[in-house]
Each structure stands twice: as C-alpha cells, then as structure tokens.
Coordinates of C-alpha atoms and ligand atoms in Angstrom, one line a residue:
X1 CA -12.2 -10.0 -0.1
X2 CA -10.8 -7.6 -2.1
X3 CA -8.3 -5.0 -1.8
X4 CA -9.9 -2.0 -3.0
X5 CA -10.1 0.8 -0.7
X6 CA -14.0 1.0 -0.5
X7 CA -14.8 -2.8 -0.4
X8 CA -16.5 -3.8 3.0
X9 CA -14.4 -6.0 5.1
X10 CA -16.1 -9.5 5.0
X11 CA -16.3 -10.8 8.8
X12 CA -15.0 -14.7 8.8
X13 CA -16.4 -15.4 11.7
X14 CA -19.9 -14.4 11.9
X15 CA -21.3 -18.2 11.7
X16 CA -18.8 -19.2 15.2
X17 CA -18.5 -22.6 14.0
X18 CA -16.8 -23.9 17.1
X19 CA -13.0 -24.3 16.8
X20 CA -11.0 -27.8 17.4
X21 CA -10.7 -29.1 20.6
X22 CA -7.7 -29.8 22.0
X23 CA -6.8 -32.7 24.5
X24 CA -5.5 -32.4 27.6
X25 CA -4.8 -34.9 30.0
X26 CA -6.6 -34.5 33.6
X27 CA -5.7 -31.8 35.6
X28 CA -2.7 -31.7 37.5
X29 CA -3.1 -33.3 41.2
X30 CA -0.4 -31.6 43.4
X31 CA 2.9 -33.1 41.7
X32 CA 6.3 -33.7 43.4
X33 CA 6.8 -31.4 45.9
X34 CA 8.6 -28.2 44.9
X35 CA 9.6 -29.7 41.7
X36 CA 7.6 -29.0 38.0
X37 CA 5.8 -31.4 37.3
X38 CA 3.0 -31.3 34.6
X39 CA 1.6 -34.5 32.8
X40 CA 4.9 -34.9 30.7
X41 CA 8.6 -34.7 31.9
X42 CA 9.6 -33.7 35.0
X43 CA 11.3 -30.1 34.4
X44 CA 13.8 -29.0 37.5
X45 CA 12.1 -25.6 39.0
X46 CA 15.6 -24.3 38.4
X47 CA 15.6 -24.1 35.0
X48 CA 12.8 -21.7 35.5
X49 CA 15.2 -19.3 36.6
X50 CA 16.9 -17.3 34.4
X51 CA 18.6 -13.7 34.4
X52 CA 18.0 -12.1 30.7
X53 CA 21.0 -11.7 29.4
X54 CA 20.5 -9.8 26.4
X55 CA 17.7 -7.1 26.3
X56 CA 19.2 -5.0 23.2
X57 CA 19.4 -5.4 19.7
X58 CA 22.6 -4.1 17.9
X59 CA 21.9 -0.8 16.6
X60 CA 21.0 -1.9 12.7
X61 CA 21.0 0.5 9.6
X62 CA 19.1 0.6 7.0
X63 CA 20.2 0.3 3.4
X64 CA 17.1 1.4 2.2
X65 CA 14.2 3.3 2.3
X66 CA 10.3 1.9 1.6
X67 CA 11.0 4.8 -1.4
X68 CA 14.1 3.1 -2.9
X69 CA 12.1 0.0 -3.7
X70 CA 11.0 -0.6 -7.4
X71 CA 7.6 -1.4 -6.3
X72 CA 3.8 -0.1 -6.9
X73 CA 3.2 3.2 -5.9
X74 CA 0.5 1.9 -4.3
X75 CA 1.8 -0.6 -2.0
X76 CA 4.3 2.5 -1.1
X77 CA 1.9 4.9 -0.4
X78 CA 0.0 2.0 1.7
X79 CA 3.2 1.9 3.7
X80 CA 3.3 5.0 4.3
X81 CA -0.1 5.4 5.4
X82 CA 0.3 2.6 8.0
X83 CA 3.3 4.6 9.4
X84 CA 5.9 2.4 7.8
X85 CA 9.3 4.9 7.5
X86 CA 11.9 2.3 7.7
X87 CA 12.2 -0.5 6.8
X88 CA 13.1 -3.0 9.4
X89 CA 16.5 -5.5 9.0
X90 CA 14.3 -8.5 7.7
X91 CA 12.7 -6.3 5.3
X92 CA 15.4 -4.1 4.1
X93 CA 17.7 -7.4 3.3
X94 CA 14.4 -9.6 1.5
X95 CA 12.1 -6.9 -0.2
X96 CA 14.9 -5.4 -3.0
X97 CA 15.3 -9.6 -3.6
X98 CA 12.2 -10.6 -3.3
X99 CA 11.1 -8.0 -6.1
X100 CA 13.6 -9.1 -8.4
X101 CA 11.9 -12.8 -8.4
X102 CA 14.4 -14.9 -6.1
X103 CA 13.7 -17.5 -3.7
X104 CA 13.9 -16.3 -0.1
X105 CA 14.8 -18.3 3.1
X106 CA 14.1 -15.3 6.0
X107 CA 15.3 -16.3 9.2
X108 CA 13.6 -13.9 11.5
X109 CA 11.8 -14.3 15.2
X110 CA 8.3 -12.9 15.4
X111 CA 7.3 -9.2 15.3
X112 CA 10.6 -8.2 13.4
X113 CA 8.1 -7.5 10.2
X114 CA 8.5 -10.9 8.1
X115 CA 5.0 -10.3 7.2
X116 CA 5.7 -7.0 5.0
X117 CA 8.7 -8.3 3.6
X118 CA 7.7 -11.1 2.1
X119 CA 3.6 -9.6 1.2
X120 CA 5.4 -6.0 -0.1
X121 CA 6.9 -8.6 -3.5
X122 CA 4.4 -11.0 -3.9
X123 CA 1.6 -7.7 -4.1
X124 CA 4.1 -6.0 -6.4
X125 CA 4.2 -9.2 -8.6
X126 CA 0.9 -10.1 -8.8
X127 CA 0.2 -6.2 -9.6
X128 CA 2.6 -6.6 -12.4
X129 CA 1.3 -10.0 -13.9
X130 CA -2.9 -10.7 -13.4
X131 CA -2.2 -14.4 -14.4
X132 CA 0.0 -14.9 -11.7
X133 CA -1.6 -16.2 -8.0
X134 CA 0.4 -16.7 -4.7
X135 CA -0.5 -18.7 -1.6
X136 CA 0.3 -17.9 1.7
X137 CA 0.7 -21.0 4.5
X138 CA 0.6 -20.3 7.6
X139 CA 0.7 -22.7 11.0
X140 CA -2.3 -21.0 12.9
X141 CA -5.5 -19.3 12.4
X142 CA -4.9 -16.8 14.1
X143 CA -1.6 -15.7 12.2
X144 CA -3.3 -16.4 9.0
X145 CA -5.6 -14.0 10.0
X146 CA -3.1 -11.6 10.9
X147 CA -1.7 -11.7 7.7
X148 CA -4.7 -11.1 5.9
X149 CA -5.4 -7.9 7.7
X150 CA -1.5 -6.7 7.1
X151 CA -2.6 -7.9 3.3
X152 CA -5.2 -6.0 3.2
X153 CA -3.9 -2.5 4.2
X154 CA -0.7 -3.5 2.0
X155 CA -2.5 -3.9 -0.6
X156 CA -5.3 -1.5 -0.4
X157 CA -6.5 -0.3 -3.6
X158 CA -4.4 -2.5 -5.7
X159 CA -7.5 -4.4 -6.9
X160 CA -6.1 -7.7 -6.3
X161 CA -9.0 -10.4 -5.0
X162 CA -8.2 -12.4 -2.1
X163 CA -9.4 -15.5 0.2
X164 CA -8.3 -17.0 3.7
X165 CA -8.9 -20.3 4.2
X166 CA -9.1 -21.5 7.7
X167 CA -10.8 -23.9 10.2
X168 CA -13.2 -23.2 12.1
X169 CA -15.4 -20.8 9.9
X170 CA -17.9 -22.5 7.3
X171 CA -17.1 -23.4 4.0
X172 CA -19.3 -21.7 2.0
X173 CA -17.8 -18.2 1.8
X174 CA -14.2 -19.8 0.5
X175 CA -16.3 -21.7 -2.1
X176 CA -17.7 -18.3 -3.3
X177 CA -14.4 -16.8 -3.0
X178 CA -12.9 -19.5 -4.8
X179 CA -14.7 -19.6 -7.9
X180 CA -14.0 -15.8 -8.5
X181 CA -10.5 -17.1 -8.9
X182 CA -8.6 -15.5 -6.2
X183 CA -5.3 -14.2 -6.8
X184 CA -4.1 -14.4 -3.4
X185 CA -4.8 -16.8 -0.8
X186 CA -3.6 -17.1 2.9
X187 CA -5.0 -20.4 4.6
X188 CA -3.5 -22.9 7.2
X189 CA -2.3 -26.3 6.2
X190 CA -5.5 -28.3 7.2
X191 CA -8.1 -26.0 4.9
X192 CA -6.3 -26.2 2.3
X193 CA -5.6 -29.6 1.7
X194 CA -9.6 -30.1 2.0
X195 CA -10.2 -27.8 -0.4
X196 CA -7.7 -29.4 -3.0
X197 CA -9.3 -32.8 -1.9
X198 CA -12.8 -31.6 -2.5
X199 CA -11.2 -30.1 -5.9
X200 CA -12.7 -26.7 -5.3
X201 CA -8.8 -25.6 -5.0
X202 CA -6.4 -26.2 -7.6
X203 CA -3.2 -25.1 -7.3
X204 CA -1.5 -25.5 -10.5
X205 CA -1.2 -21.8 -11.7
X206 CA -0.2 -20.2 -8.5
X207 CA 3.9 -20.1 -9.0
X208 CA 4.4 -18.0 -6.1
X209 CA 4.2 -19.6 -2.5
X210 CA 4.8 -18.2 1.0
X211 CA 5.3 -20.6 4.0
X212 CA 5.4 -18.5 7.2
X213 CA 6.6 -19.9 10.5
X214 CA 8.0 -22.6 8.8
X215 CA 9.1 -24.6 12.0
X216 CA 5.8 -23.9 14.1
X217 CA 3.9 -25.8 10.9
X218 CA 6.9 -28.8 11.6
X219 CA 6.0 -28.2 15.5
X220 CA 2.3 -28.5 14.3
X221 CA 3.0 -32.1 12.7
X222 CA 1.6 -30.2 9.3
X223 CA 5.2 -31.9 7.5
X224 CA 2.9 -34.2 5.1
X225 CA 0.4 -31.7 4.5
X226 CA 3.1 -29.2 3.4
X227 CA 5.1 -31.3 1.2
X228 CA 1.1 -32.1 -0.7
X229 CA 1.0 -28.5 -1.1
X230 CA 3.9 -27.6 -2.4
X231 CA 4.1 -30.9 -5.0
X232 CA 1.1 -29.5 -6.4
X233 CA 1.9 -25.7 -7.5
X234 CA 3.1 -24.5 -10.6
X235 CA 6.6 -25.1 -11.4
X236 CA 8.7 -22.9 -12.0
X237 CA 7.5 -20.5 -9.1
X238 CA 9.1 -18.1 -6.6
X239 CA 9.4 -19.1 -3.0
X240 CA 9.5 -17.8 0.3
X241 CA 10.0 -19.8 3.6
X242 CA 10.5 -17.9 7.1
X243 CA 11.5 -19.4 9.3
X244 CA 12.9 -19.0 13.7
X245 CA 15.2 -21.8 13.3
X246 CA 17.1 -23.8 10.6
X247 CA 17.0 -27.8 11.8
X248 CA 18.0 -30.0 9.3
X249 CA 14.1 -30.7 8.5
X250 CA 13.5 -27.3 8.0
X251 CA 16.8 -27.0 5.3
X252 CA 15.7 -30.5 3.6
X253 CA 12.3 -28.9 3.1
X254 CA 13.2 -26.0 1.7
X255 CA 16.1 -27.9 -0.5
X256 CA 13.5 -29.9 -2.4
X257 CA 11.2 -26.9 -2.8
X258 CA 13.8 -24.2 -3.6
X259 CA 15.7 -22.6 -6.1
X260 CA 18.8 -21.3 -5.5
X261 CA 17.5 -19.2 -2.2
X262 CA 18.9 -16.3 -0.9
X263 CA 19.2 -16.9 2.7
X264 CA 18.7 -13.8 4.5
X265 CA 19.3 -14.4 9.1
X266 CA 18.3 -11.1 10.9
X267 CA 17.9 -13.1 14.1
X268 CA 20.6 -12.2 16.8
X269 CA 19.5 -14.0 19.7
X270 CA 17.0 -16.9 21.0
X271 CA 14.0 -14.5 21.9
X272 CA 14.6 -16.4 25.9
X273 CA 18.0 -14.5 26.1
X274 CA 15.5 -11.3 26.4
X275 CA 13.5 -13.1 29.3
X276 CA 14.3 -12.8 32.9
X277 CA 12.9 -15.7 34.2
X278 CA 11.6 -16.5 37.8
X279 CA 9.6 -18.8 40.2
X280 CA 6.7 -18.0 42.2
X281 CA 6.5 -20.5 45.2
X282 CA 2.6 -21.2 46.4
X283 CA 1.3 -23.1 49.3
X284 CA -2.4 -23.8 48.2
X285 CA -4.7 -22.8 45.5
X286 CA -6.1 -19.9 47.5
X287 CA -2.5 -18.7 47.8
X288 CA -1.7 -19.1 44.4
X289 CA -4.6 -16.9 43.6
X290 CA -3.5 -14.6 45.7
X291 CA -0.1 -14.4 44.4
X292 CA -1.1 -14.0 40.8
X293 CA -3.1 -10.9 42.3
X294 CA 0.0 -9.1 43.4
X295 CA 1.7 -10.1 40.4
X296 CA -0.8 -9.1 38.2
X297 CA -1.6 -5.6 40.5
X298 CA 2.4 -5.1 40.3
X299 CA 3.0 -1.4 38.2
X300 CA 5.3 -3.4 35.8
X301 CA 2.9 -6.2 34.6
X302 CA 1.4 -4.1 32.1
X303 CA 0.5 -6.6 29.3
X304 CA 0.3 -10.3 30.7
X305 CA -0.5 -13.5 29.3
X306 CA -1.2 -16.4 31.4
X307 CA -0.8 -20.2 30.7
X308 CA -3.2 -22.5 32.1
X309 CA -3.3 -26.4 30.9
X310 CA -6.9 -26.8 30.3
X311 CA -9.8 -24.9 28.6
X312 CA -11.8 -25.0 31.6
X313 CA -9.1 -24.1 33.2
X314 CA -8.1 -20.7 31.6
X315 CA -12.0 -20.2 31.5
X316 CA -12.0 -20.4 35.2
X317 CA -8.9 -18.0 36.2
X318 CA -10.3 -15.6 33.4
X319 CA -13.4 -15.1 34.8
X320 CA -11.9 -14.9 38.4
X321 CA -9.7 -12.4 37.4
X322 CA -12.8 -10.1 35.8
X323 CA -14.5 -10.6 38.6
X324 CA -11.4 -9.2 40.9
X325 CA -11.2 -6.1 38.7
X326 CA -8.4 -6.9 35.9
X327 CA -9.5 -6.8 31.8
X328 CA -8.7 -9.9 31.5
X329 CA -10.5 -12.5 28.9
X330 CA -9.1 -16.3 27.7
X331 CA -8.4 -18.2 24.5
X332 CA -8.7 -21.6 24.4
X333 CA -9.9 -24.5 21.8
X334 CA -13.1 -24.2 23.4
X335 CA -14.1 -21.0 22.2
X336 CA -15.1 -20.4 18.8
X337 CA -13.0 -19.1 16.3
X338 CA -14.5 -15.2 16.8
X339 CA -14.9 -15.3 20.1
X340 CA -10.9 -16.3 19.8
X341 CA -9.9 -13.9 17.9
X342 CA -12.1 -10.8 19.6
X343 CA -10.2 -11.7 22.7
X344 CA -7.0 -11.8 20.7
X345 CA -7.9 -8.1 19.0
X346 CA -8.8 -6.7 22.7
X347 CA -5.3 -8.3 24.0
X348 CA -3.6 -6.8 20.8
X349 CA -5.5 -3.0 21.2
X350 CA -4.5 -2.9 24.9
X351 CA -8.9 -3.0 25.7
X352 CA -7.5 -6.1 28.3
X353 CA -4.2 -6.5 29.6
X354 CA -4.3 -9.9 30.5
X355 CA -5.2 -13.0 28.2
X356 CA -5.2 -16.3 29.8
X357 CA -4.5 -19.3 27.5
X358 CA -3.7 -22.6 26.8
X359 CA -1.0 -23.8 25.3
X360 CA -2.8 -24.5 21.7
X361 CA -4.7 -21.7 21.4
X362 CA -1.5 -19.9 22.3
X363 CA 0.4 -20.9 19.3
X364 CA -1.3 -18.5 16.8
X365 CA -0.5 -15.4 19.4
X366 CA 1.7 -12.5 17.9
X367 CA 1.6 -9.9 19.9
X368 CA 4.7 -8.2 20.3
X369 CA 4.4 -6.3 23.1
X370 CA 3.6 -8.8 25.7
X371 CA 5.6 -8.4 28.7
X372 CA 4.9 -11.1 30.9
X373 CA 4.5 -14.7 30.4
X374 CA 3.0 -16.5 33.6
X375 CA 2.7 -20.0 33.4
X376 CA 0.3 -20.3 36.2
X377 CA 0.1 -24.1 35.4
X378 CA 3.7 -25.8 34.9
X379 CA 4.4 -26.8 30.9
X380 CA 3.8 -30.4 30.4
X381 CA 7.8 -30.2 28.6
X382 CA 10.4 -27.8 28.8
X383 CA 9.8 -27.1 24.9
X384 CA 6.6 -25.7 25.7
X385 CA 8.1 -23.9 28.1
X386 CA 10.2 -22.5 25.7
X387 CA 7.4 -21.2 23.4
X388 CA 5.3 -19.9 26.2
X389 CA 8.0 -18.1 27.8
X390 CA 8.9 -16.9 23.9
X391 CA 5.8 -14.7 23.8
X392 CA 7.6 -12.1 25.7
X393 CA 10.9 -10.3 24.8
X394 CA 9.9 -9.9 21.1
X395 CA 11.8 -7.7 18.9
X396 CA 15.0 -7.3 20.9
X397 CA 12.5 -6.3 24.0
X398 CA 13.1 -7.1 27.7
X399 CA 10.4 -10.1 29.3
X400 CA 9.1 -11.2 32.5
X401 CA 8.1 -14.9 32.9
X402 CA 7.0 -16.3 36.0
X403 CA 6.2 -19.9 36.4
X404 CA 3.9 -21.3 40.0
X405 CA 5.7 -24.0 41.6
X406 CA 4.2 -25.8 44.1
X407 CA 6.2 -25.2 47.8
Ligands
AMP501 P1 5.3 -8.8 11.9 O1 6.6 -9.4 12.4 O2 5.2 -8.8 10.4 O3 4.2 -9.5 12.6 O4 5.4 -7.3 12.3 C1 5.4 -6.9 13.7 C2 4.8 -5.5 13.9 O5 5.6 -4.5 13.4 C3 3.4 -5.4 13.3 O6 2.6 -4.7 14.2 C4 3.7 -4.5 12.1 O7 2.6 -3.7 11.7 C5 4.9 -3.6 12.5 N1 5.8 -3.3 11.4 C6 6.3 -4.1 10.4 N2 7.2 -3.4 9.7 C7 7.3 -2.2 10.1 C8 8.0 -1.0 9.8 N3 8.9 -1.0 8.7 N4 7.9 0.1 10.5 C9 7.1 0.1 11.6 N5 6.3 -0.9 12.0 C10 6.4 -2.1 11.3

C-alpha cells in the first residue's frame, strides 16, 4: 500500500486462506478436585487469587511536545489529526533519539504507545533519505497488522510505499508489492524468511530494522528465524528492539545486533500488579455456564475476553453466549485470518464486548482496554496464565481476572 492520503486501502484478507492450526491436547476431563489442573502443570487455585496492588501510574511529565520534534510536518500534522497531544513516557524518551539515528532498546508493556515511537523516526528517516528501507518484525499477525494501520495514518501522505507480510493471506499481492521495491515493510518472522528463501526478499539495503515485542517472538520460538533476519540487513543500520522484559536472551540478542543502544525503561510495574485476581468455584458444566452469565451480566464486566483451550471450544461458548444475548464472537487458529481479525476490529470498536479465545490466537491481542480476563478453561502452565491474565490492566489501568475451578 501506500501512504498517500487518497490511495485505497488494500484489504489482506479478501482470499481467507485459512490460518495455522494450533494443537491442543484433548479436552480437559474433570481434573483434581478443586485444584487447576489443565493438560500441563498442576497450578495451586490459590495462586489465582490475587488483590491488585498497584492500579496507578506515577503522574509522568512530558519533556516534549509532538511540536518540539525535528520531524516532517507531515507525520506531525498526522499526529495531530489522530488526536495525538502528548506524547506518552515511551515516546517522549525514544522519538528525540530515535530521530537523531541511535539504536533504541524501549522497555515498554503494551498500549503505552511503542508503536509511534519507534514508526514517528523511522517515517521521518525514510522521508529524509528515498534509498533508505526499514523492516518492521513483529511476533503476531495480528500486531503486524496493527502496526500497519498505525503506519499508515502516521504516515499518511508522505508517499512512502509499504508491504505487510504475514501468514495466512496468499502470496501473490506481497510478490506485487515486492517488486515495486517497498520502502517499508512490517511482516512476522515466518513470512519473511520464506520470502528471503524464495529470493523474492532481499534484505541487504534496508539499514533500519524494528523488532517489536521482542520477548513474545523468543516466547514464539522465532529465536533462529530472527537472528537469519537480522544477519542479513545492511550493515551499518539503526535499530530498534521493544521489548516487556530484559532476560539475558533478550540482552545477548540485542548485544550482537546493536550499537551502542540507548536503553530507554518506562515500565513501572508487571502489568499483573494492576489485576485483581479471583476464583469462580463451579459444580458442573451447566453451572459453569451459568456462572459465566452472571459474571458476564455483572455492570462492571464491560469489555471481557474469555480463554478457552480449544478452537471448538471457544467456538462453542461463543455461540452460546450470542445465542443468550451478549456480542460476543471468538478467535481461534481455526478461523481464517479475516474472519480473525473482523472479530478482533469489533472487540477493539466496542461492536462486541466479549471475545472468546484461545490461547494462540490470543497472543496477537492488543487491546488496551480490556477489563476482564476469564479463563473459563484453567491455563495449561502458570506462564500462560500470566499472559492471559496480562491482557487486562494495560497502561497503568485496573483488571479483573477470573479463573473456573472445578468445586
Ligand atoms: P500502542 O502501545 O502503540 O499500541 O498504543 C496504544 C494506544 O494508544 C493506541 O490506541 C494508540 O493509538 C494510542 N496512542 C499512542 N500514542 C498516543 C498519544 N501520544 N496520545 C494519545 N493516544 C496515543
């Protein structure tokens, strides 16, 4: 696509090529009694119970305004349009950098506005310098995507060409896009390595690279495909990694692949501390049901998602849930890729307030406002508990999670 204001938005999705499957194991038969148990580890029903203990951010000023920055006119009147007034800690610490060329190591939770502050430099720089071409990485489909719309009002009438690369859509519209010689290109791990193995991507002359969600793509396995990617772009180049956490395989990553990074941490808390969690004890499925109902009719569940292990599964309870009166609609591997991301755009415009998921399809979900997490199925390990329950309390905000234990 391209960034001009008048260009049609080209739909990725039109041909539903049907998205990746994910396996599950069978479903759950009962379990220990009163305990969590999931096909996995055994996870104590107490450590599902949690007061939040930190529901506000520290008040943060801003050292700048969008104004202040020596970027395009453009991309600042784009701001502007999309309502952007201040600039938020992660981008108020990284843009002023960023413009000026350096590496950047963000270390930011989701919804705090990584996206902006890394795509307000690289726009500016490939503005400044046609030759130049940046690549954005991202773990998910879904946030790739996410990023390509944010791209594309950022960088609205800049005249700059773009491509996203992802799964699950056919190959011929990247092939078209790629031999107009893109000068942006947002794409998840997988699609781009089989483009550079079918050589219809060459990465040689893009000497700017973004990796977003750095430890979801480590999460993902994607730790081989990544190190291909980056051993392949032009040298020198500026970088950008974001990141929720610093492990030490996150830092060695970004040590081979860096230079000289500014590290930049506007992340004050685990996003859990903001979650109050709780149990919801059941007796049999028809009372689980029945619970989810009150919990769901409850004035303070306003924008729920809801775990279930399998894809028939979340299929099942989303329908059940229609068919009881809530907007509800599911996400799971077994949809395709724009039937995924329709139910992702309702969840996001507030058209259904309740998305039921599994855990995989889950992963690409950025939705800041979500204000429950239900796990109506028990997480198969207490890390995935972790990332479920992470959906809510984003940005500093307060969370509900819930998870069914058997009585
Ligand atoms: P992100 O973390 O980049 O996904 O951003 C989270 C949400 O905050 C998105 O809906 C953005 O459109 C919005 N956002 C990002 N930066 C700003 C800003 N400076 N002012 C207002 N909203 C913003």
């Amino acid at each position: 696509m391209s960034y001009n204001s008048n260009t049609r938005t080209r739909s990725f999705t039109k041909r539903g090529a049907r998205a990746s499957h994910q396996s599950f194991g069978p479903k759950r038969s009962g379990g220990r009694r009163g305990g969590g148990v999931a096909h996995g580890q055994y996870i104590d029903p107490q450590k599902f119970i949690r007061k939040a203990t930190a529901t506000e951010n520290p008040e943060y000023i801003a050292q700048h305004k969008f104004s202040d920055f020596q970027a395009h006119d453009v991309i600042k009147a784009n701001l502007t349009s999309k309502g952007y007034v201040t600039p938020s800690p992660i981008q108020d610490q990284t843009i002023p950098v960023g413009l000026l060329g350096k590496d950047i190591i963000g270390i930011a939770n989701t919804g705090t506005g990584k996206t902006a502050a890394f795509l307000v430099p690289v726009l500016h720089k490939l503005m400044s310098s046609p030759r130049s071409r940046a690549l954005i990485v991202a773990p998910t489909r879904e946030l790739a995507q996410q990023i390509e719309d944010e791209c594309r009002s950022i960088g609205k009438g800049s005249g700059l060409f773009g491509t996203l690369l992802i799964g699950g859509t056919s190959m011929g519209p990247q092939l078209r896009d790629l031999r107009s010689n893109p000068n942006i290109i947002i794409g998840t791990p997988g699609r781009i390595k089989d483009h550079m193995e079918r050589n219809t991507l060459r990465l040689d002359t893009f000497d700017t690279v973004v990796l977003d969600e750095v430890d979801r793509m480590l999460d993902m396995g994607f730790i081989d495909d990544i190190r291909i990617i980056l051993g392949k772009l032009a040298t020198p180049r500026q970088s950008f990694f974001f990141s929720a956490t610093l492990e030490p395989k996150i830092s060695q990553l970004i040590e081979t692949f860096s230079n000289q990074p500014l590290l930049v941490s506007t992340k004050t808390s685990d996003t859990s501390e903001n979650v109050n969690q709780d149990v919801v004890h059941y007796a049999s499925s028809v009372d689980k049901l029945d619970k989810l109902h009150d919990v769901l009719i409850s004035d303070v569940a306003q924008k729920t998602i809801v775990f279930e292990e399998t894809q028939r599964g979340a299929e099942r309870l989303s329908k059940e849930l229609t068919a009881r009166g809530f907007s509800a609609d599911a996400i799971h591997g077994g949809k395709t890729q724009g039937q995924r991301q329709r139910a992702l755009k309702s969840f996001k415009t507030n058209q259904i307030n309740i998305l039921v998921a599994t855990d995989v399809a889950a992963r690409g979900i950025d939705v800041v406002d979500i204000t429950h997490v239900i796990n109506y199925s028990i997480p198969k390990t207490y890390q995935d508990y972790t990332h479920r329950i992470g959906r809510a309390g984003r940005a500093g905000r307060a969370g509900q999670a819930l998870t069914f234990v058997p009585r």
